Short mmCIF file of C-alpha atoms and ligand atoms in Angstrom, two decimals:
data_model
loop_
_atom_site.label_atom_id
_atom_site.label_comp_id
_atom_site.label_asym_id
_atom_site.label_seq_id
_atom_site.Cartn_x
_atom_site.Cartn_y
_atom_site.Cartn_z
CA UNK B 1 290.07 -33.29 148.55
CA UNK B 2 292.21 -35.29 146.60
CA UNK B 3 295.96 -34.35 147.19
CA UNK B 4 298.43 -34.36 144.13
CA UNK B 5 302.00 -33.29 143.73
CA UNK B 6 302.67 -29.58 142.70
CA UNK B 7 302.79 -29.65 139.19
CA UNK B 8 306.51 -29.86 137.54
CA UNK B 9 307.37 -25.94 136.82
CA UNK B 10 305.98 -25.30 140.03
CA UNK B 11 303.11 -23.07 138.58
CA UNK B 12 300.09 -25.10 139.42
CA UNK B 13 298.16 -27.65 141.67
CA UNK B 14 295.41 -28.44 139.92
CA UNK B 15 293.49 -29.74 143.03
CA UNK B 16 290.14 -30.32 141.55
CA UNK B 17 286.38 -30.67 143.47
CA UNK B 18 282.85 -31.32 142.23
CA UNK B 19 279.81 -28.06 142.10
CA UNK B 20 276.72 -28.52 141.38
CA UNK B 21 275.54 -25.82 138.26
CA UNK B 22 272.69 -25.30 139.96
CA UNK B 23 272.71 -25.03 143.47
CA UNK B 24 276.69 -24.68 144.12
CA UNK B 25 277.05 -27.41 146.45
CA UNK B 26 280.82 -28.63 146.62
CA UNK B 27 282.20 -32.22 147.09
CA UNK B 28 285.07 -34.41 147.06
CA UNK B 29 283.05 -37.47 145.32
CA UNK B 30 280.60 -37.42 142.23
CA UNK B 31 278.18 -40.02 141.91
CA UNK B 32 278.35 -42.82 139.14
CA UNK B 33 275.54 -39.92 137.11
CA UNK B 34 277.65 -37.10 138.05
CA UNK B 35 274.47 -35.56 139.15
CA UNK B 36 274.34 -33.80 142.21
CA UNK B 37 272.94 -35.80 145.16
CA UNK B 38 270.97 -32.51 146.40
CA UNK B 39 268.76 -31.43 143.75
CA UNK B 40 270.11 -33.87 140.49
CA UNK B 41 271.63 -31.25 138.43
CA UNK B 42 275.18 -31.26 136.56
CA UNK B 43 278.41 -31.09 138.07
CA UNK B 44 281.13 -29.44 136.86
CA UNK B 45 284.97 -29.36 137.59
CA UNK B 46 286.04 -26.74 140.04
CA UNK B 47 289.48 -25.71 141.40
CA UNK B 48 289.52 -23.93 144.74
CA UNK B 49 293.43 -23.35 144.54
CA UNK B 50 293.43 -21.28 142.00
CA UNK B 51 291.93 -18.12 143.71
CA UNK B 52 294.59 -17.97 145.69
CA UNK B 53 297.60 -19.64 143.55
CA UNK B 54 297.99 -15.64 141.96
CA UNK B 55 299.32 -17.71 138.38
CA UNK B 56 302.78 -16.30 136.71
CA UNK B 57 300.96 -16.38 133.22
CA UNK B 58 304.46 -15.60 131.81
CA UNK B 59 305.57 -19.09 132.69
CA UNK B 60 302.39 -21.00 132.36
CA UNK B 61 302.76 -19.99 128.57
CA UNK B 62 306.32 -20.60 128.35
CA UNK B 63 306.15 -24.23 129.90
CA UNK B 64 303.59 -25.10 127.36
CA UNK B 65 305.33 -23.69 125.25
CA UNK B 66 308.51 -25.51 125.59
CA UNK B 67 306.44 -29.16 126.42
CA UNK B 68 306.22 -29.23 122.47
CA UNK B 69 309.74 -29.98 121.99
CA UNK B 70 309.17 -32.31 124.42
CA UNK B 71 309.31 -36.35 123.57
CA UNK B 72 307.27 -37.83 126.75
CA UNK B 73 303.66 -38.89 126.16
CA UNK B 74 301.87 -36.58 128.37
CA UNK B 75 304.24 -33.38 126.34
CA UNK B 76 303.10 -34.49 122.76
CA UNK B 77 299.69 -34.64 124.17
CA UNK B 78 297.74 -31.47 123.19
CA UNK B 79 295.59 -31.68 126.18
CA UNK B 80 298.47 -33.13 128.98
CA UNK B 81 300.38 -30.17 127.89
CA UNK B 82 298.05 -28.27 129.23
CA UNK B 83 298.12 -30.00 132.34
CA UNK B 84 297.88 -27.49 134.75
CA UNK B 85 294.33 -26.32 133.84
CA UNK B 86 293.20 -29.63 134.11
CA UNK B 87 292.49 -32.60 137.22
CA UNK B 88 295.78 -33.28 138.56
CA UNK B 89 297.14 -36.58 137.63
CA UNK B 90 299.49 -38.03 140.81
CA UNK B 91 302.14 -38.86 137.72
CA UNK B 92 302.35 -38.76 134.00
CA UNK B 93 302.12 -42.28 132.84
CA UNK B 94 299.06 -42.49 134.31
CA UNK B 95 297.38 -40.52 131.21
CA UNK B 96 295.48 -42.66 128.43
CA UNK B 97 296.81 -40.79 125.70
CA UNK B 98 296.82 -41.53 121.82
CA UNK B 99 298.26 -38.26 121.05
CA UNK B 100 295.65 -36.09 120.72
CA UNK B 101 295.27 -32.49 120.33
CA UNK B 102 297.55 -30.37 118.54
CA UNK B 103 295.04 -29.66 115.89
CA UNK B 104 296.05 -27.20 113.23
CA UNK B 105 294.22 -23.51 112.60
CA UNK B 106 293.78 -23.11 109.06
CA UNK B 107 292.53 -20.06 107.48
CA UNK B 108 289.45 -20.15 105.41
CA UNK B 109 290.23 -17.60 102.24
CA UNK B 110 287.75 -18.47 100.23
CA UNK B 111 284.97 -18.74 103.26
CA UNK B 112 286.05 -15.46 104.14
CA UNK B 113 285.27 -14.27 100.91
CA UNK B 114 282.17 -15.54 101.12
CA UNK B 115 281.08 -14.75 104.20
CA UNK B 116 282.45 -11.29 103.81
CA UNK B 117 284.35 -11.70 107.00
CA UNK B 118 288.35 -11.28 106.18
CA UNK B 119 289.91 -12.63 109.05
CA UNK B 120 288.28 -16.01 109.30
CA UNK B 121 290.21 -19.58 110.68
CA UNK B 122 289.17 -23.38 111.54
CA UNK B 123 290.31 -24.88 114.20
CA UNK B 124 290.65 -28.61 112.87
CA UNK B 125 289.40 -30.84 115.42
CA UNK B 126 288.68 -33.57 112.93
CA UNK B 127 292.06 -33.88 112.50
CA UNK B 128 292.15 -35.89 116.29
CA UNK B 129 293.53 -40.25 116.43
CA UNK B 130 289.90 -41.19 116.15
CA UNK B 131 288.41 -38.49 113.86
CA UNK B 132 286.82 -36.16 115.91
CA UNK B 133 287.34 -33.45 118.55
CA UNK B 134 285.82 -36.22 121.19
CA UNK B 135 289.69 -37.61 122.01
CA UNK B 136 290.73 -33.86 123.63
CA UNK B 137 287.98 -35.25 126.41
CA UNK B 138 288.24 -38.51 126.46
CA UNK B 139 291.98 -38.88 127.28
CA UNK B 140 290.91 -37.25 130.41
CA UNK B 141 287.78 -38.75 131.25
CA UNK B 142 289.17 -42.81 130.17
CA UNK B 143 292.48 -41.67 132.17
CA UNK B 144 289.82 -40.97 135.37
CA UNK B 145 287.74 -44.37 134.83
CA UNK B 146 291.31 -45.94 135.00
CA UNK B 147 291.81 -44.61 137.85
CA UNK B 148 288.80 -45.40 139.81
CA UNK B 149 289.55 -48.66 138.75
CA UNK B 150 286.68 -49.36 136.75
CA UNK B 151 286.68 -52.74 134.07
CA UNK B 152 283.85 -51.33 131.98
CA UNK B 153 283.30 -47.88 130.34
CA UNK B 154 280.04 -46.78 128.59
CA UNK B 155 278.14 -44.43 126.40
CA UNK B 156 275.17 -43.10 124.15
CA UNK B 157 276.65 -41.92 120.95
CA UNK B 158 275.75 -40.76 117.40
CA UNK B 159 278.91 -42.08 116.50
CA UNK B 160 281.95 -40.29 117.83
CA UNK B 161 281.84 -40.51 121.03
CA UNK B 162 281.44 -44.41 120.72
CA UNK B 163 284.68 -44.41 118.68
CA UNK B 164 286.62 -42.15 120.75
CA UNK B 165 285.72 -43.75 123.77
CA UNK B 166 286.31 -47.63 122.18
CA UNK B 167 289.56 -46.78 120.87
CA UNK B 168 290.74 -45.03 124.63
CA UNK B 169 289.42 -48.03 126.63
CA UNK B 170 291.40 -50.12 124.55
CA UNK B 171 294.75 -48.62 124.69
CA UNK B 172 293.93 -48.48 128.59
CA UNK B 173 292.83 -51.86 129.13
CA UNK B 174 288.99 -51.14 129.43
CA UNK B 175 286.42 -53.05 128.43
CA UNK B 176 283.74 -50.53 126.39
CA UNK B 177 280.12 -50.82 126.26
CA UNK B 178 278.76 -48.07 123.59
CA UNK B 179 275.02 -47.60 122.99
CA UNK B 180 273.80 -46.21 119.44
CA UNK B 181 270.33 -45.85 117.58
CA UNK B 182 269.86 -48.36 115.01
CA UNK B 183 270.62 -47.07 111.54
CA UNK B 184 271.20 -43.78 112.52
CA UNK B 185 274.78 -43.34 112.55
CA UNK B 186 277.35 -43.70 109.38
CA UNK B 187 279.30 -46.97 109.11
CA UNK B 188 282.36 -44.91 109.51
CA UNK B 189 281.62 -44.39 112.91
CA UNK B 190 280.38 -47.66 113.60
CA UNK B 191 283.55 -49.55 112.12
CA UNK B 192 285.34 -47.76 114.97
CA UNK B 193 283.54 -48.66 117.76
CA UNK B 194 283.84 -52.37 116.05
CA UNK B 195 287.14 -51.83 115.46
CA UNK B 196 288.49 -50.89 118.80
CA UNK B 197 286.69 -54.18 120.29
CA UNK B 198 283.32 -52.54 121.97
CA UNK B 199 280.55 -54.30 122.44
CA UNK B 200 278.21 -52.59 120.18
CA UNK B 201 274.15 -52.31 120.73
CA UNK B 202 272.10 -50.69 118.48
CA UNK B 203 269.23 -49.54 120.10
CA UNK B 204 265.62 -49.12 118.48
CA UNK B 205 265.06 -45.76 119.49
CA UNK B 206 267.28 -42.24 119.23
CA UNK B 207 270.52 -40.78 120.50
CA UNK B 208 267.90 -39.05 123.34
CA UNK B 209 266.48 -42.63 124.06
CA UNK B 210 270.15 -44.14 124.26
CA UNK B 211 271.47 -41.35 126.90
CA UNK B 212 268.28 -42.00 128.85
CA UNK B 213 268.87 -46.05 129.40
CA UNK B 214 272.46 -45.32 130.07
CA UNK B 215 271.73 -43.04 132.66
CA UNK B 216 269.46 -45.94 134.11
CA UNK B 217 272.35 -48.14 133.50
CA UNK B 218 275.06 -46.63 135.32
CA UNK B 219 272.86 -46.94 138.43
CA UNK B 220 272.56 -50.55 138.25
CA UNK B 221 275.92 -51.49 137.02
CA UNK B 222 279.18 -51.12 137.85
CA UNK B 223 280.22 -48.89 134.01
CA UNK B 224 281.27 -45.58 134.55
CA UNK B 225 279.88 -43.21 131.84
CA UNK B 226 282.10 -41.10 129.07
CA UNK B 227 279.12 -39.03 127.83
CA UNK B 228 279.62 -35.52 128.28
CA UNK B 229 277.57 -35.25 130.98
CA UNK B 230 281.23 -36.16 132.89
CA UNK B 231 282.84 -33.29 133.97
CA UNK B 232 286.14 -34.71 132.90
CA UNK B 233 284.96 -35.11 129.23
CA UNK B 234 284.53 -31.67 129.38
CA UNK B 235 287.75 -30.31 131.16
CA UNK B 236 289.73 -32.25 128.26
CA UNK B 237 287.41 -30.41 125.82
CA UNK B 238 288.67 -27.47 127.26
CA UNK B 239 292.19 -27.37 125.60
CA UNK B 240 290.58 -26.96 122.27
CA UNK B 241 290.44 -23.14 123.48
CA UNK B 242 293.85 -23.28 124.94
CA UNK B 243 295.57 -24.63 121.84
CA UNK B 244 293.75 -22.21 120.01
CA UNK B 245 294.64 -19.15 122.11
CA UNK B 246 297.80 -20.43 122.20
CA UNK B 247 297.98 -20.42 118.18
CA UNK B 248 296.30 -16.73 117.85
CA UNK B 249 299.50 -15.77 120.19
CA UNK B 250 297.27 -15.02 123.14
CA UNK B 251 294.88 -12.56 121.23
CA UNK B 252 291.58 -13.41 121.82
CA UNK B 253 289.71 -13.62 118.33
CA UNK B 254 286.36 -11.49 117.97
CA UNK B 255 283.62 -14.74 117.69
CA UNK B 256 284.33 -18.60 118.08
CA UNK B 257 281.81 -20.57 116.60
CA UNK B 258 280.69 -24.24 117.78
CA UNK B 259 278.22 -26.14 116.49
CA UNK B 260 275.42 -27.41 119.46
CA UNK B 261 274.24 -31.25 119.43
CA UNK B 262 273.94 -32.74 123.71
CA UNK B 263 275.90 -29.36 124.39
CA UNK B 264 279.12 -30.69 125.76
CA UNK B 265 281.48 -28.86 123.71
CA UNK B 266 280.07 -25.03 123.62
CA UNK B 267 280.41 -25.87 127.64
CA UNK B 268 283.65 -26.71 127.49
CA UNK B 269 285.23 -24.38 125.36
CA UNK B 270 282.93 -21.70 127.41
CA UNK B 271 284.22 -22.52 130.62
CA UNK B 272 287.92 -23.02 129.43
CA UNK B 273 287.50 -18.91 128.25
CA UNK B 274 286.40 -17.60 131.46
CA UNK B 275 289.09 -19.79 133.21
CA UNK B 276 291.37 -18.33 130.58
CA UNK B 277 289.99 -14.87 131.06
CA UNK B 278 290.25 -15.19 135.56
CA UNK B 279 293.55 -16.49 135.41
CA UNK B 280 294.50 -13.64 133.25
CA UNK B 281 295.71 -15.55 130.49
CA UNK B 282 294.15 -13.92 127.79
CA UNK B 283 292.58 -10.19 128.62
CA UNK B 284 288.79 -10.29 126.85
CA UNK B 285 286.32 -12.69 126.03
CA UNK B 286 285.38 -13.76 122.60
CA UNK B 287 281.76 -14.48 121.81
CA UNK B 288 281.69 -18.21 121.63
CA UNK B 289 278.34 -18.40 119.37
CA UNK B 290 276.39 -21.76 118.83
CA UNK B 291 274.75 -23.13 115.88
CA UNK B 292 271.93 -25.81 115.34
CA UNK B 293 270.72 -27.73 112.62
CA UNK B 294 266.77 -26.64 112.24
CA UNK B 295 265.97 -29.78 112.58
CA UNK B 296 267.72 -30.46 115.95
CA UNK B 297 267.04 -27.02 116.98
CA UNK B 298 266.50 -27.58 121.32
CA UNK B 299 268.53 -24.45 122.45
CA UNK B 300 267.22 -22.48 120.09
CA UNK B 301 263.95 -22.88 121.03
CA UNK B 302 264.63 -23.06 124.84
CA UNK B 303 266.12 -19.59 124.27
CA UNK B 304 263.41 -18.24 122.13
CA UNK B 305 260.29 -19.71 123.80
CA UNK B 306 261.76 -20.06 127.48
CA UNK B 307 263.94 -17.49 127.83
CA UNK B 308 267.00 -20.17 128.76
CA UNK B 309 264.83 -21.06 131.71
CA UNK B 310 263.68 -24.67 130.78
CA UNK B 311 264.65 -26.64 128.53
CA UNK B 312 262.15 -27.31 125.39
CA UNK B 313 263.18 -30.54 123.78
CA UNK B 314 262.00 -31.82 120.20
CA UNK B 315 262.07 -34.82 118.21
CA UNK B 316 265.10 -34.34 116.16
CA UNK B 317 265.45 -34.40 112.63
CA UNK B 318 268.82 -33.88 110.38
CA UNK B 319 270.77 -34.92 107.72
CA UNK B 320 273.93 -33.77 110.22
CA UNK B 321 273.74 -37.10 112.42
CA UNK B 322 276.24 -36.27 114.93
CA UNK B 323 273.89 -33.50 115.84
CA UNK B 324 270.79 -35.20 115.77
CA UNK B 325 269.86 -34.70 119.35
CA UNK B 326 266.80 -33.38 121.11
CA UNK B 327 267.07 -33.36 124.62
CA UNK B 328 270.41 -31.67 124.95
CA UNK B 329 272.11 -33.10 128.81
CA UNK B 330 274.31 -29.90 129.14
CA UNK B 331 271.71 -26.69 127.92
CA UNK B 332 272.09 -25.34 131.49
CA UNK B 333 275.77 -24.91 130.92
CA UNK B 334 275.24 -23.78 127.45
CA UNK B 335 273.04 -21.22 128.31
CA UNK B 336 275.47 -19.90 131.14
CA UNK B 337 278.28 -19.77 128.90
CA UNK B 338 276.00 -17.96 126.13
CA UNK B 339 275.30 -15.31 129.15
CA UNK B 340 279.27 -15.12 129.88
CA UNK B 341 280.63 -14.83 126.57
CA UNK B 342 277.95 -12.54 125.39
CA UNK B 343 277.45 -15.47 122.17
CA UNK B 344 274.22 -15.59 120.08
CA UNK B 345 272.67 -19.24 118.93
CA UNK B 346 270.95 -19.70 115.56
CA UNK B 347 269.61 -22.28 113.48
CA UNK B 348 270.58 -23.53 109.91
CA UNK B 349 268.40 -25.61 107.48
CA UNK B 350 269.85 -28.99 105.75
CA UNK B 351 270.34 -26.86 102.08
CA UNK B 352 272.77 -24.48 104.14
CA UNK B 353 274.51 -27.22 105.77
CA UNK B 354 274.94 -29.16 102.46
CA UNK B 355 276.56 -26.30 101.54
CA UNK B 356 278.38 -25.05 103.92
CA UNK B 357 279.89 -28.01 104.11
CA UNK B 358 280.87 -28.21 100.45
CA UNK B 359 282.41 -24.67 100.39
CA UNK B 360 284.24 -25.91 103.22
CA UNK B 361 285.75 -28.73 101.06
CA UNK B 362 286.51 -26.69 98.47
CA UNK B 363 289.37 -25.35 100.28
CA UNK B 364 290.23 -28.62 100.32
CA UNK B 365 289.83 -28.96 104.21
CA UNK B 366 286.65 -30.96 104.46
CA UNK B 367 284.40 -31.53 107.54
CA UNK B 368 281.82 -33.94 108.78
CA UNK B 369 278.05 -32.07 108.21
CA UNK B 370 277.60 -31.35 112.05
CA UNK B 371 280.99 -29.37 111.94
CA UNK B 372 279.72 -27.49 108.92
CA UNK B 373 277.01 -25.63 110.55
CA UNK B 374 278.95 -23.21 112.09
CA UNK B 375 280.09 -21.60 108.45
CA UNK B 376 276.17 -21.70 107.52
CA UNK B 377 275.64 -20.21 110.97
CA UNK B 378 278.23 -17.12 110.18
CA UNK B 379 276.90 -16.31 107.49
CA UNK B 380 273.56 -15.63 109.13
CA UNK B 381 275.35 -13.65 111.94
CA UNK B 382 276.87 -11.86 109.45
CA UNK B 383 273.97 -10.98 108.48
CA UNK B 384 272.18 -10.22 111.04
CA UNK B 385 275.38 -7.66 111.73
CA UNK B 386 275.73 -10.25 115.08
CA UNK B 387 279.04 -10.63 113.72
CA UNK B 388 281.04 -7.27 112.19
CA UNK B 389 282.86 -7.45 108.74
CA UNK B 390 285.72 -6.30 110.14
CA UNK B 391 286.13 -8.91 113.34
CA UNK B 392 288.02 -12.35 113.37
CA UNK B 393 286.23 -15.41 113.61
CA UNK B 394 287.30 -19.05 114.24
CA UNK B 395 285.12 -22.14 113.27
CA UNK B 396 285.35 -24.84 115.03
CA UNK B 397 285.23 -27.69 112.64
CA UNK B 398 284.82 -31.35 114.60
CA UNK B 399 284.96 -34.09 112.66
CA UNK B 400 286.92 -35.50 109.86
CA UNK B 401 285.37 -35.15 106.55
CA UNK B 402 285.84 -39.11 106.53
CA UNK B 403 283.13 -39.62 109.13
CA UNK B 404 280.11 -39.84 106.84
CA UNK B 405 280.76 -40.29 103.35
CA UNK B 406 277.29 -41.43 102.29
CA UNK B 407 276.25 -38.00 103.00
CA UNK B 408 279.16 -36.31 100.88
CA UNK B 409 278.87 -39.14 98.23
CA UNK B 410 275.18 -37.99 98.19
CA UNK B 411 275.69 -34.41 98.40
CA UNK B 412 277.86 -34.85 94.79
CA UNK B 413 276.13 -37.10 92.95
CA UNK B 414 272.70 -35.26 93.51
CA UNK B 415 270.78 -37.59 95.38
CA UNK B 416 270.71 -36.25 99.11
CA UNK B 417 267.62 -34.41 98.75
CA UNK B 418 265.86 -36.64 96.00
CA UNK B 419 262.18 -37.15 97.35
CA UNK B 420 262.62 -34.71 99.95
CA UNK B 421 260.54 -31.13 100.29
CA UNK B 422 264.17 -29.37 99.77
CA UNK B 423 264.90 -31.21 96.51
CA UNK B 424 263.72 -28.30 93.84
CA UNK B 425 266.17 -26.13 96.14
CA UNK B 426 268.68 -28.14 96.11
CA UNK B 427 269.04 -27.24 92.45
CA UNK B 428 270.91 -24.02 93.46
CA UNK B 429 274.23 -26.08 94.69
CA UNK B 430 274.91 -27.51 91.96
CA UNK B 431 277.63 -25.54 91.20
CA UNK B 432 279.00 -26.94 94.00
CA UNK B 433 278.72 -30.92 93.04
CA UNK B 434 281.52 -32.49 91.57
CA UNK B 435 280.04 -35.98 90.70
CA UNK B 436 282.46 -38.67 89.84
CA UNK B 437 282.67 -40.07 85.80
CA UNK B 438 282.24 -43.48 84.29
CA UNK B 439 284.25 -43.28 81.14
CA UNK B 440 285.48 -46.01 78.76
CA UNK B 441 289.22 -46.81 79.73
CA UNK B 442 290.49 -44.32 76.20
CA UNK B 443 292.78 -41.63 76.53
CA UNK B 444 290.46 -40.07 74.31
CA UNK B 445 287.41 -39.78 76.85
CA UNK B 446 289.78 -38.45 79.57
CA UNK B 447 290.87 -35.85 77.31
CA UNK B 448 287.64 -34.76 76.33
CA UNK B 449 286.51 -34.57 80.05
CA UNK B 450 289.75 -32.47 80.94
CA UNK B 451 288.85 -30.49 77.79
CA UNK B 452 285.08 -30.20 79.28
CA UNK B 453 286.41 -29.48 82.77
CA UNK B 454 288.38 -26.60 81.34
CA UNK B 455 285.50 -24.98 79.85
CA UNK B 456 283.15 -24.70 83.07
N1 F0G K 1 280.03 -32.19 115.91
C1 F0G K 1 280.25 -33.50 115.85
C2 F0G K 1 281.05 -34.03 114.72
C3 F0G K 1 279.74 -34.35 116.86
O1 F0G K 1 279.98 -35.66 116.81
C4 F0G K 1 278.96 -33.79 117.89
C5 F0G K 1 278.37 -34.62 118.93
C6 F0G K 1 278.77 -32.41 117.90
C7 F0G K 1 279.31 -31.64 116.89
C8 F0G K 1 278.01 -31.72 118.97
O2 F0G K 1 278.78 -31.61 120.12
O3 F0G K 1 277.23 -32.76 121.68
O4 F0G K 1 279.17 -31.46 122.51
O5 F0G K 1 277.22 -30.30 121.49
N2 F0G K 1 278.43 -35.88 118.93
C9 F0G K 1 277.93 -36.78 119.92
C10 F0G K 1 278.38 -38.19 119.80
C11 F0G K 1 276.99 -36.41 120.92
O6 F0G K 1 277.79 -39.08 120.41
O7 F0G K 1 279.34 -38.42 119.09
P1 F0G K 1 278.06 -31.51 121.55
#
């Protein structure tokens, strides 16, 4: 077992060990696949200390409390700060950190409205260095490649992941190797990876076909993955939920909603809530609900059609790119968590999305489409009476509106759907569009089209 100092308040030792998900086996070591070497399933992140460590919860939230006034690296962190619930470092300037975390809650008025649902927030993880709620893992996981001295760093990516991970390798002094299907991801994305200095392949096949050659890479090579399929990816991940419990002053909300592309994040926030829950930091368990684009739709089905006992994979399909997966790596995980939190997980077309993701932007918050499934996905739990009119519910929104402006830039001028089966539907948001003007340069036009504006 890896030994590490006691943590600085004393609280802690967050001594850390591999299990298997599916056969429990425990080990000091994880393979370069971080599968396990008995029957090839995930690990995950384990912490045999804390059964007995009987946590003062009192100070745990006080010293994370107090880390915010804090001027060190690892303090203004909003995952280090959380350091105790995480793989123990053996000290602080060891952390790859660009400052990420501390993501604001916003409430949603106007959503709520909508939805019906009063009490409704987003937790802003767009609002990350790079963009995206990828950074709150990959501080951790680059931090760990570091540290197992490894030169190179890889992974399969729709787009954030890539420029998460290329911007952390190369404030730690990592070379990055990121994997991405050919014309499948927006050039916002891309331009980071670029950006950041990785070297950049775009493959001629899908996000499913990338993750598979990686995972044949890693084997053969001396990279050490940043997918989510590493457990540290997903015990950064984790202080999404703490920050947010954190900013809800412990009170667990009714429903958190996530939206569900390779499954990495619904883990992660699931796992972080049960943690939350043993330790006896927060005293129930919100649903943590996830949400799929139709298109895209694997858990769904492998819940419907399977029962959550094998996974049914499809060829996916969306509009919301950062979702467009398949073959999901972490269902198993997803499907416990699901089972723990007592969650639901639904499906939304590419209309709802469109416009869930403009309402969103109306309250002048903005979100990349994959984040905006999870207000299309309320309001079918609404609905369905899943979710109660009177119960509060946090969105997790994660990515930046900024990520894929061709689709938002298409959304408002009217041409997303052209050509498409959806397009006579489509008709119905137009409300929502808010096209830009060509006018003559005369103070005349702009008057009239103030004038205009006023009137509609
Ligand atoms: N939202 C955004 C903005 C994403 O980029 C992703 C995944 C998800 C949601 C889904 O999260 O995979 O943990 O279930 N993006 C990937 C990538 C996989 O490569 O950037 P998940």
């Amino acid at each position: 077992m890896p030994t590490v100092p006691t943590s600085a308040d004393g609280v802690h030792q967050a001594v850390f060990r591999f299990r298997c998900i599916a056969c429990g086996d425990v080990s000091d070591e994880a393979g370069q696949n971080f599968r396990c070497p008995q029957c090839k399933d995930l690990l995950e992140i384990t912490y045999p200390r804390w059964k007995e460590a009987r946590s003062d919860v009192a100070k745990l939230k006080s010293t994370w409390r107090e880390r915010r006034l804090s001027s060190t690296p690892v303090d203004l962190s909003g995952v280090w700060r959380f350091r105790e619930l995480l793989p123990a470092l053996t000290s602080d300037d060891q952390a790859i950190t660009l400052r990420e975390g501390n993501t604001p809650l916003y409430e949603l008025p106007q959503c709520a409205r909508i939805t019906g649902v009063p009490r409704l927030f987003a937790k802003h993880q767009g609002l990350n260095p790079t963009g995206s709620f990828k950074d709150a893992g990959m501080t951790v996981a680059a931090t760990f490649a570091r540290l197992a001295s490894f030169r190179w760093v890889a992974c399969a990516s729709t787009g954030n992941t890539s420029a998460s991970m290329a911007a952390y390798a190369a404030r730690g002094g990592m070379r990055s190797l990121v994997l991405v299907p050919e014309g499948k991801i927006s050039w916002s994305k891309l331009s980071q990876a670029l950006d950041y200095g990785s070297v950049t392949c775009q493959l001629r096949t899908d996000f499913d076909g990338c993750l598979r050659l990686l995972q044949e890479l890693v084997l053969r090579a001396p990279v050490y993955q940043l997918n989510s399929i590493n457990p540290f990816r997903l015990e950064g991940q984790k202080t999404l939920a703490l920050e947010l419990l954190e900013q809800l002053d412990w009170q667990s909300p009714d429903h958190i909603i996530v939206p569900g592309g390779n499954l990495g994040n619904s883990s992660a926030i699931g796992k972080a809530l049960v943690e939350m829950r043993d330790l006896g930091l927060i005293p129930c368990l919100p649903k943590l609900s996830i949400i799929q684009a139709e298109g895209a739709n694997a858990l769904v089905r492998t819940l419907r059609e399977a029962g959550g006992q094998r996974l049914i994979s499809v060829q996916a399909e969306t509009r919301a790119s950062a979702v467009r997966i398949g073959n999901p790596a972490s269902w198993k995980k997803a499907v416990h968590v699901l089972e723990a939190t007592g969650g639901a997980c639904e499906q939304v077309t590419e209309i709802e999305i469109a416009q869930a993701k403009a309402e969103i932007g109306a309250e002048g918050i903005g979100c990349e489409p994959g984040s905006a499934v999870t207000l299309a996905g309320l309001k079918k739990l609404v609905k369905q009476g899943f979710v109660k009119r009177e119960e509060t519910v946090v969105l997790v929104l994660t990515g930046n509106l900024l990520k894929d402006p061709d689709f938002t830039m298409g959304f408002h001028r009217g041409d997303l759907f052209k050509g498409t089966p959806d397009e006579s539907a489509s008709a119905a948001l137009n409300r929502l569009r808010h096209p830009p003007i060509v006018l003559d340069a005369t103070l005349d036009a702009v008057i009239r089209t103030l004038e205009q504006a006023e009137k509609s």
